[in-house]
Coordinates of C-alpha atoms and ligand atoms in Angstrom, one line a residue:
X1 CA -7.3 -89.1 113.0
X2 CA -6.6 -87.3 109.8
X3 CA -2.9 -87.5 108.4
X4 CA -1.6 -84.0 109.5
X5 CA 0.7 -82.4 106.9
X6 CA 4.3 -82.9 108.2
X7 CA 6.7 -80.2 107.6
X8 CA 9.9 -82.2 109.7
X9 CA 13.0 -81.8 108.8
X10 CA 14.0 -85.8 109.3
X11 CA 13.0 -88.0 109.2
X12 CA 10.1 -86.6 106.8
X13 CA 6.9 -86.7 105.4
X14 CA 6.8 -89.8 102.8
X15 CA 3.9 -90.1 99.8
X16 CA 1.1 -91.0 101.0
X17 CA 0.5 -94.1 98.0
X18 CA 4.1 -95.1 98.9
X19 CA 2.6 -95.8 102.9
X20 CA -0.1 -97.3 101.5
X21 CA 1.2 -99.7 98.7
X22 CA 4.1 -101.0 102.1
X23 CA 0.6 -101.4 103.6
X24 CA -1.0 -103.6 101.0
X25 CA 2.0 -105.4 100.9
X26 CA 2.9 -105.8 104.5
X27 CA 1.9 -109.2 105.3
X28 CA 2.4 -111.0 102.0
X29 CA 5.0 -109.6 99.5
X30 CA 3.8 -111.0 95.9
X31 CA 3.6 -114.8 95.9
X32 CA 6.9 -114.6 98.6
X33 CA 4.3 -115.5 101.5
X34 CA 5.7 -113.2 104.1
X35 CA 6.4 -109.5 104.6
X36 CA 9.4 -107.7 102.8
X37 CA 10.6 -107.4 106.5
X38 CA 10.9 -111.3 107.1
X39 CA 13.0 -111.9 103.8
X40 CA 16.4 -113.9 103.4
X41 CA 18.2 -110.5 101.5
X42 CA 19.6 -113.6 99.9
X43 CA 16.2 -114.7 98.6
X44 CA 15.2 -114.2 94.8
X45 CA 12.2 -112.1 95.9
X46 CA 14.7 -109.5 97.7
X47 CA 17.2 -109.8 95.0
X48 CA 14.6 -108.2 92.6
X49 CA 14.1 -105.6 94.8
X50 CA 17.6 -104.6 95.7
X51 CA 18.3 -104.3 91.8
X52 CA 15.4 -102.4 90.5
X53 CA 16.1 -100.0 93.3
X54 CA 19.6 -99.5 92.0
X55 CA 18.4 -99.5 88.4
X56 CA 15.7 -96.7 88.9
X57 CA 18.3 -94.6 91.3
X58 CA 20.5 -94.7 88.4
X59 CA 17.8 -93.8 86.0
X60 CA 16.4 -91.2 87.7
X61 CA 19.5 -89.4 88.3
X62 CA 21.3 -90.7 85.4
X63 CA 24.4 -92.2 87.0
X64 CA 26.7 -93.0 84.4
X65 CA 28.7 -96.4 84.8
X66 CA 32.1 -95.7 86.3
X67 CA 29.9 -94.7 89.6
X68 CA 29.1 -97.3 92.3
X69 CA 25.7 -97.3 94.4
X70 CA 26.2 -98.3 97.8
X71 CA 24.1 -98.9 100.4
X72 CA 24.7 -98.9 103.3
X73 CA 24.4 -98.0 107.3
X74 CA 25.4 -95.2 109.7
X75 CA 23.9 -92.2 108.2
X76 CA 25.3 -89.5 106.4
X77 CA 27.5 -89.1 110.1
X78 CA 29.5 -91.8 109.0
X79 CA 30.0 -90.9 106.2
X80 CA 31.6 -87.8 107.5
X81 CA 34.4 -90.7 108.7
X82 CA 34.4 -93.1 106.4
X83 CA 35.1 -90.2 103.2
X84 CA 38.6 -89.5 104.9
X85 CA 39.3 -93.0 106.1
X86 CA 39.1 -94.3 102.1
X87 CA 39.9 -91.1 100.1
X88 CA 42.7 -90.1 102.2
X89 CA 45.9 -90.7 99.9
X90 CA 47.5 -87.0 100.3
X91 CA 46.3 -86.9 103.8
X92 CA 44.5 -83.6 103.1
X93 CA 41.3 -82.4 101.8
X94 CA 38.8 -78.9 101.6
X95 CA 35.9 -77.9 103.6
X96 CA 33.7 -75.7 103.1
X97 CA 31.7 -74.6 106.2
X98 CA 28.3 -73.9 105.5
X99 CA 26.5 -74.8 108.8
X100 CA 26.5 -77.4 111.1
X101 CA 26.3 -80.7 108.9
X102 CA 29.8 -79.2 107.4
X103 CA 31.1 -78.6 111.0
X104 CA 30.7 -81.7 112.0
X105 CA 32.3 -83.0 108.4
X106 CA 35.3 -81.2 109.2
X107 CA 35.7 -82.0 112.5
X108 CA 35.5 -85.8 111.9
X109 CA 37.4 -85.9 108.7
X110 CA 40.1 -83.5 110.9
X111 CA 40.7 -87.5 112.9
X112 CA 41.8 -88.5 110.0
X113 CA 43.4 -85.9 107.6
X114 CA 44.6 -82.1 107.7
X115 CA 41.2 -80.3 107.0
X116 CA 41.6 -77.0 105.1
X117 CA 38.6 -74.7 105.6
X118 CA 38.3 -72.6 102.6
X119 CA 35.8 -70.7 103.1
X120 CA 32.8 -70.4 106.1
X121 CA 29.4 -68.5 106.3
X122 CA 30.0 -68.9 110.0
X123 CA 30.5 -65.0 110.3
X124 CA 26.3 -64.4 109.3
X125 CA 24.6 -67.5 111.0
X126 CA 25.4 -69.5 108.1
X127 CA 22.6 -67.7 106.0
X128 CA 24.6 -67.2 102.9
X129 CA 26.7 -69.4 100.5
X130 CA 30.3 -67.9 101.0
X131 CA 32.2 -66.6 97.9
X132 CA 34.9 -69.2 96.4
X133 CA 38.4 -68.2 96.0
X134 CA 40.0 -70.4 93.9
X135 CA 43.7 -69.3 95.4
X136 CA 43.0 -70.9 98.9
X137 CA 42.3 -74.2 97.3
X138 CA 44.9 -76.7 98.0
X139 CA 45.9 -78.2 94.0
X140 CA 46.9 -81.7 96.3
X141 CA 43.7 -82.3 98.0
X142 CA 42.3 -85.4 98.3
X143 CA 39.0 -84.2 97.7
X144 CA 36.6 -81.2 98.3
X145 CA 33.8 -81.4 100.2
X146 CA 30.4 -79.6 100.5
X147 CA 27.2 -79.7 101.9
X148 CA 24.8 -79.0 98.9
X149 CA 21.9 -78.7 100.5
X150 CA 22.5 -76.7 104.2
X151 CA 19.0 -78.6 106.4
X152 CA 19.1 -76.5 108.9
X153 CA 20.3 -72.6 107.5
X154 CA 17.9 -73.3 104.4
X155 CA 21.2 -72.7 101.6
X156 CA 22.3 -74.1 98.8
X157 CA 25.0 -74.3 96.2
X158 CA 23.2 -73.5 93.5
X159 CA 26.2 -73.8 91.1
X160 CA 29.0 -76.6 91.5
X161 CA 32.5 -75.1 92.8
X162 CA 35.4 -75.0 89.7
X163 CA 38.1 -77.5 91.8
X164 CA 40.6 -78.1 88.8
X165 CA 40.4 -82.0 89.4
X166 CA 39.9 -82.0 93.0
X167 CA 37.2 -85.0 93.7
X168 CA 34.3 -82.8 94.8
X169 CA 32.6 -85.1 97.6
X170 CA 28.8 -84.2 98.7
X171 CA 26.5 -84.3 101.3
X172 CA 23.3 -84.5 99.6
X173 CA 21.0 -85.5 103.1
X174 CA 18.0 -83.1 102.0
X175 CA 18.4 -82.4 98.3
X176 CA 19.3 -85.8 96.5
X177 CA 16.6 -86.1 93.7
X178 CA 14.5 -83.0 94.3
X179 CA 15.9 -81.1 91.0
X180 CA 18.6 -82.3 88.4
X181 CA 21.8 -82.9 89.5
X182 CA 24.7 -83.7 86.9
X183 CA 26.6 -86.8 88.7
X184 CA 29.3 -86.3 86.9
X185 CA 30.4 -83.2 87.9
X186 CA 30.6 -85.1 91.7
X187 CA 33.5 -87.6 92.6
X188 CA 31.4 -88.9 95.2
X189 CA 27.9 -88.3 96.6
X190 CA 26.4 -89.3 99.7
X191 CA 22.2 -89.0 101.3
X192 CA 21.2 -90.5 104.5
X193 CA 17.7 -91.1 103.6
X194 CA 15.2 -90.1 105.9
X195 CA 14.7 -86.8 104.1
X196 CA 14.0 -87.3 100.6
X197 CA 14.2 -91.1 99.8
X198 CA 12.6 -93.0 102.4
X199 CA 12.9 -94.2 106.0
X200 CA 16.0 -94.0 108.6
X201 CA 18.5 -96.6 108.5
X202 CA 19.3 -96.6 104.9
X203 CA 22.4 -94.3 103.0
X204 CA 23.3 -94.0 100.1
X205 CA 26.8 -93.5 98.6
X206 CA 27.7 -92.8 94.9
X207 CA 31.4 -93.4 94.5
X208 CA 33.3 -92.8 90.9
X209 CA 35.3 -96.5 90.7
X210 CA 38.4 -94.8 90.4
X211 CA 38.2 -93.2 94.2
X212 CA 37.6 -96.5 95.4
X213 CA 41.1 -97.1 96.7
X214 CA 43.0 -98.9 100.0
X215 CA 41.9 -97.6 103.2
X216 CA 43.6 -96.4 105.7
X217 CA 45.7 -98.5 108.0
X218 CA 43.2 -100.0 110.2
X219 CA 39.7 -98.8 108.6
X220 CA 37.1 -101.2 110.1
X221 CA 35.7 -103.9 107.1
X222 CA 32.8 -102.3 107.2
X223 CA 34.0 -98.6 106.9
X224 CA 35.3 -99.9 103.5
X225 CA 34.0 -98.7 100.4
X226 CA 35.6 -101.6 98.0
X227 CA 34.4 -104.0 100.9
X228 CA 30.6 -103.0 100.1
X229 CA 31.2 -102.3 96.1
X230 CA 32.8 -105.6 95.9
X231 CA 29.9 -107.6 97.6
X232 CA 27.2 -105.4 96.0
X233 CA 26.4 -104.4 99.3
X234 CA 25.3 -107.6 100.6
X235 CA 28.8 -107.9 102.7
X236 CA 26.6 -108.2 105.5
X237 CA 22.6 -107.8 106.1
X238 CA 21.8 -104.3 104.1
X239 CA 18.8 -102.3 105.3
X240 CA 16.6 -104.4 103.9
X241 CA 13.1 -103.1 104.4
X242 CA 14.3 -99.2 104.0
X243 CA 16.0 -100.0 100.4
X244 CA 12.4 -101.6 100.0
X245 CA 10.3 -98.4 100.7
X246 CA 13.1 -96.8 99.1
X247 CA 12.1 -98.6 95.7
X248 CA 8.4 -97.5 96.5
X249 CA 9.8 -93.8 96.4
X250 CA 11.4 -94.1 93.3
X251 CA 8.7 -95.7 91.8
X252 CA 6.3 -93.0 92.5
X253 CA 9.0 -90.1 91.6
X254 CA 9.2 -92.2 88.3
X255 CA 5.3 -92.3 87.7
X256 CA 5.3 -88.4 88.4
X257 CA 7.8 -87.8 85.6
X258 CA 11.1 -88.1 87.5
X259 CA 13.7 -85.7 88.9
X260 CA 12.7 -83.1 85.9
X261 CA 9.1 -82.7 86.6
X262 CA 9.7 -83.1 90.4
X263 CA 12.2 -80.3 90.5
X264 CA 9.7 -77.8 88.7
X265 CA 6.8 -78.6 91.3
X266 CA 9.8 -77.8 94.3
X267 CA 10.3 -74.6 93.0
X268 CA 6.7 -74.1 92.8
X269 CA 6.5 -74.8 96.1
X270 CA 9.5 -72.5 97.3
X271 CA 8.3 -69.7 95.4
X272 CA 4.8 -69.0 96.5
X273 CA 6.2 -69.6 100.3
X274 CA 9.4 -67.2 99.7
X275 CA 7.2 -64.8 97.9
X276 CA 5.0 -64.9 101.0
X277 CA 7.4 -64.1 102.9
X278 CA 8.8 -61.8 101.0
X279 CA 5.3 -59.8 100.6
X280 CA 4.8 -59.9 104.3
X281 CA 4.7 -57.5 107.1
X282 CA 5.5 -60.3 109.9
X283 CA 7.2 -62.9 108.7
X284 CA 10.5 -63.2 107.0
X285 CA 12.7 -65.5 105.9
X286 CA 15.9 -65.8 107.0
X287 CA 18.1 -66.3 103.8
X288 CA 17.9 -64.4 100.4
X289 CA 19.2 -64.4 97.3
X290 CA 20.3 -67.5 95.0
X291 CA 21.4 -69.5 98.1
X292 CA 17.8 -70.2 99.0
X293 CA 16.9 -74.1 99.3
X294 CA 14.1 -75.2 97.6
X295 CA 14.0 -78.1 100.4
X296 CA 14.4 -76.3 104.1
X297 CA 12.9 -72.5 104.3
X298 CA 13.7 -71.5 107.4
X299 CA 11.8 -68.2 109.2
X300 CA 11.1 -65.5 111.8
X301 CA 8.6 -63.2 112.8
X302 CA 11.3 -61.1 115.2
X303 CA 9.5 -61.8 118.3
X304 CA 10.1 -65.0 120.0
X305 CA 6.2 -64.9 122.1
X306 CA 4.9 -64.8 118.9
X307 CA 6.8 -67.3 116.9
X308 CA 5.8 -69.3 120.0
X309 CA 2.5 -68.8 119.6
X310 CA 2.4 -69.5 115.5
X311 CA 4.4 -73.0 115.8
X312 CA 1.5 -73.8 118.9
X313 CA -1.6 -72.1 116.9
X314 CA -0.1 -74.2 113.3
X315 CA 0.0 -77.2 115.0
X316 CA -3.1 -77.3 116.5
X317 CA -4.5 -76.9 112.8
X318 CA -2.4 -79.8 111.5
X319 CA 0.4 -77.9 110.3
X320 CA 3.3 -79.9 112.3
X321 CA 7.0 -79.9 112.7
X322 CA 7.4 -76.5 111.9
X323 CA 9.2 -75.3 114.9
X324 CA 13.1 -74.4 113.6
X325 CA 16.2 -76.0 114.2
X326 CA 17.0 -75.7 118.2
X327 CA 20.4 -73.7 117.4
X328 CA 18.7 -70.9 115.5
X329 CA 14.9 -70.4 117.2
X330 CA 11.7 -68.9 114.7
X331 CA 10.4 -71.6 112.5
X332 CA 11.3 -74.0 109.0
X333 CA 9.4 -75.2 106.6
X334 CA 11.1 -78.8 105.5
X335 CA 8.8 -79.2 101.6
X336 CA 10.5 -82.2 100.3
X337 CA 9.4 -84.1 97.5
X338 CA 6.6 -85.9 99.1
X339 CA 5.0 -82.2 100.4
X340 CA 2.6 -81.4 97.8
X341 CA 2.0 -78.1 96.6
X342 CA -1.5 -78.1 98.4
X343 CA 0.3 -79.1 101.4
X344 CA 2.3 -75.4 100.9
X345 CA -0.5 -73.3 99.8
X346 CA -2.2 -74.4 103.0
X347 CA 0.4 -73.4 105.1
X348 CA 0.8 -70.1 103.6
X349 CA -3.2 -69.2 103.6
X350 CA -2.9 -70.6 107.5
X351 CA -0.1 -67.8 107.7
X352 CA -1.8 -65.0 106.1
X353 CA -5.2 -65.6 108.5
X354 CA -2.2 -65.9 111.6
X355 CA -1.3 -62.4 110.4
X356 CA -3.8 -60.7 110.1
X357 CA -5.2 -61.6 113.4
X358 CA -1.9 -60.6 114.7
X359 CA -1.6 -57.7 113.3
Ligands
PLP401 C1 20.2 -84.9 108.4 C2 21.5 -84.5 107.9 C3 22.7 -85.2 108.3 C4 22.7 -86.2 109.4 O1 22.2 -87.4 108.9 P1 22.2 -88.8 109.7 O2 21.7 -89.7 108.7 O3 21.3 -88.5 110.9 O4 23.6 -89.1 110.1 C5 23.9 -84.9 107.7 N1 23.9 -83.9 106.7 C6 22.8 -83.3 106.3 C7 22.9 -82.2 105.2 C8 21.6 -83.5 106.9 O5 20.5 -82.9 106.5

């Protein structure tokens, strides 16, 4: 069976000489004797690999040293708890409501704090970023939060909200290192990281030290940020063979010239598919404009038989995953970093023969 190329959303398509260097290593890591995945995370063998994984992280995305790496458990859902539960000091913070991810933010963080929506997209499907007015930010929130990168609408901020202070706080799920980011402009940052980094089971969280306060009354030790900052996230049993592959990811972003070079092949990538659908007299894509993600392109022919019949027809030729999200119908293209731009130029000469015998 050939490898097919994988378009899913999440978990996603990792490089294929990241599968196979965890396959050369599976059964004996180094000299170690045994597989990553039967490792004390207290051993010296798994303490190298915890902290080149933090080293190259911060290297490749240039995390200065007042920010803590954590990682942890739960997903980027619990961080949608644990981001009140720790931040919470005014016992308020802004949302912006750019799709579902930031929906379920809200509602979470709503458990916990008074959750101001400033602004929604709610109004078109979420297919736009909404406009930022300064005047309905609250000056004592506790922090700001967006969803940079909307998975399943295909948006994205493409510039960084102006919060006078306010911590801006980030889900970065399907974006974190697929173009530059500047950390600093962030209070905290979080990525579960099926998507772009490696397998379920692992998130990452990157905290500026200075939000790294008390909890609130009755926060669960591990739902602590200074808990896991404090114990360089070895409090308990980290994810230890996900951080592992994780390392294997950055390696091979690293040895393809980093988040610089990566970010130029992802718009490649989104360009010749948005031009095609731009060009075309079937499909379309369902977001325009500067919100477009490089990372999640969602689209539509307009007729539901025959969107049917391209996500059956596109599998069949070993273009998979690409049916769309179940709360909006038509079809998405996920192109993370590990889709290759041969992967994408496939799928769009696979599009242009569906159309034409379509027509
Ligand atoms: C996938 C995704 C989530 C959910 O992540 P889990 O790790 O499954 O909890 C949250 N936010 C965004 C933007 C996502 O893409």
């Amino acid at each position: 069976m050939n490898r097919v190329y994988n378009f899913s959303a999440g978990p996603s398509a990792l490089p294929e000489d990241v599968l196979k260097k965890a396959q050369e290593q599976m059964l004996c890591y180094g000299e170690s004797g045994m597989s990553v995945m039967e490792m004390s995370h207290r051993s010296k063998d798994y303490e190298e690999i915890i902290n080149s994984a933090e080293a190259l992280f911060r290297e490749l995305m240039n995390i200065p040293d007042n920010y803590k790496v954590l990682f942890l458990q739960g997903g980027a859902s619990s961080q949608f708890a644990m981001i009140p539960m720790n931040l919470c000091k005014n016992g308020k913070a802004d949302y912006v409501i750019t799709g579902m991810w930031a929906k379920k933010a809200a509602a979470e963080a709503s458990k916990y704090l008074t959750v101001n929506k400033v602004a929604s997209s709610d109004d078109k499907t979420f297919s736009y970023i909404p406009e930022l007015d300064a005047s309905k930010f609250d000056k004592d929130a506790d922090y700001f939060h967006i969803t940079q990168n909307n998975t399943i609408y295909g948006t994205r901020f493409s510039k960084v909200p102006e919060t006078n202070g306010v911590p801006i706080v980030a889900d970065f799920s399907s974006c974190i290192l697929s173009e530059e980011c500047d950390v600093t402009k962030y209070g905290l940052i979080y990525a579960g990281a099926q998507k772009n980094l490696g397998p379920a089971g692992l998130t990452v969280v990157i905290i500026r030290e200075d939000l790294i306060k008390e909890p609130i009354k009755g926060t669960p030790t591990m739902f602590t940020y200074s808990i896991h900052a404090d114990n360089g996230s070895m409090y308990n049993t980290p994810p230890t063979y996900a951080i592992y592959i994780f390392k294997l990811v950055l390696e091979w972003l690293k040895a393809k010239g980093g988040v610089k070079e990566i970010e130029k092949v992802n718009i490649a990538k989104a360009k010749l598919l948005y031009d095609f659908l731009d060009n075309s007299s079937m499909f379309k894509a369902t977001v325009s404009g500067a919100d477009r993600s490089l990372m999640n392109i969602p689209f539509i022919t307009g007729n539901d038989e025959l969107d049917a019949k391209f996500v059956k027809e596109s599998k069949a030729a070993g273009f998979v995953n690409l049916k769309g999200h179940r709360s909006v119908g038509g079809m998405r293209a996920s192109i993370y970093n590990a889709m290759t731009f041969e992967g994408v130029q496939a799928l769009v000469n696979f599009m242009k023969d569906f159309e034409a015998k379509n027509k």
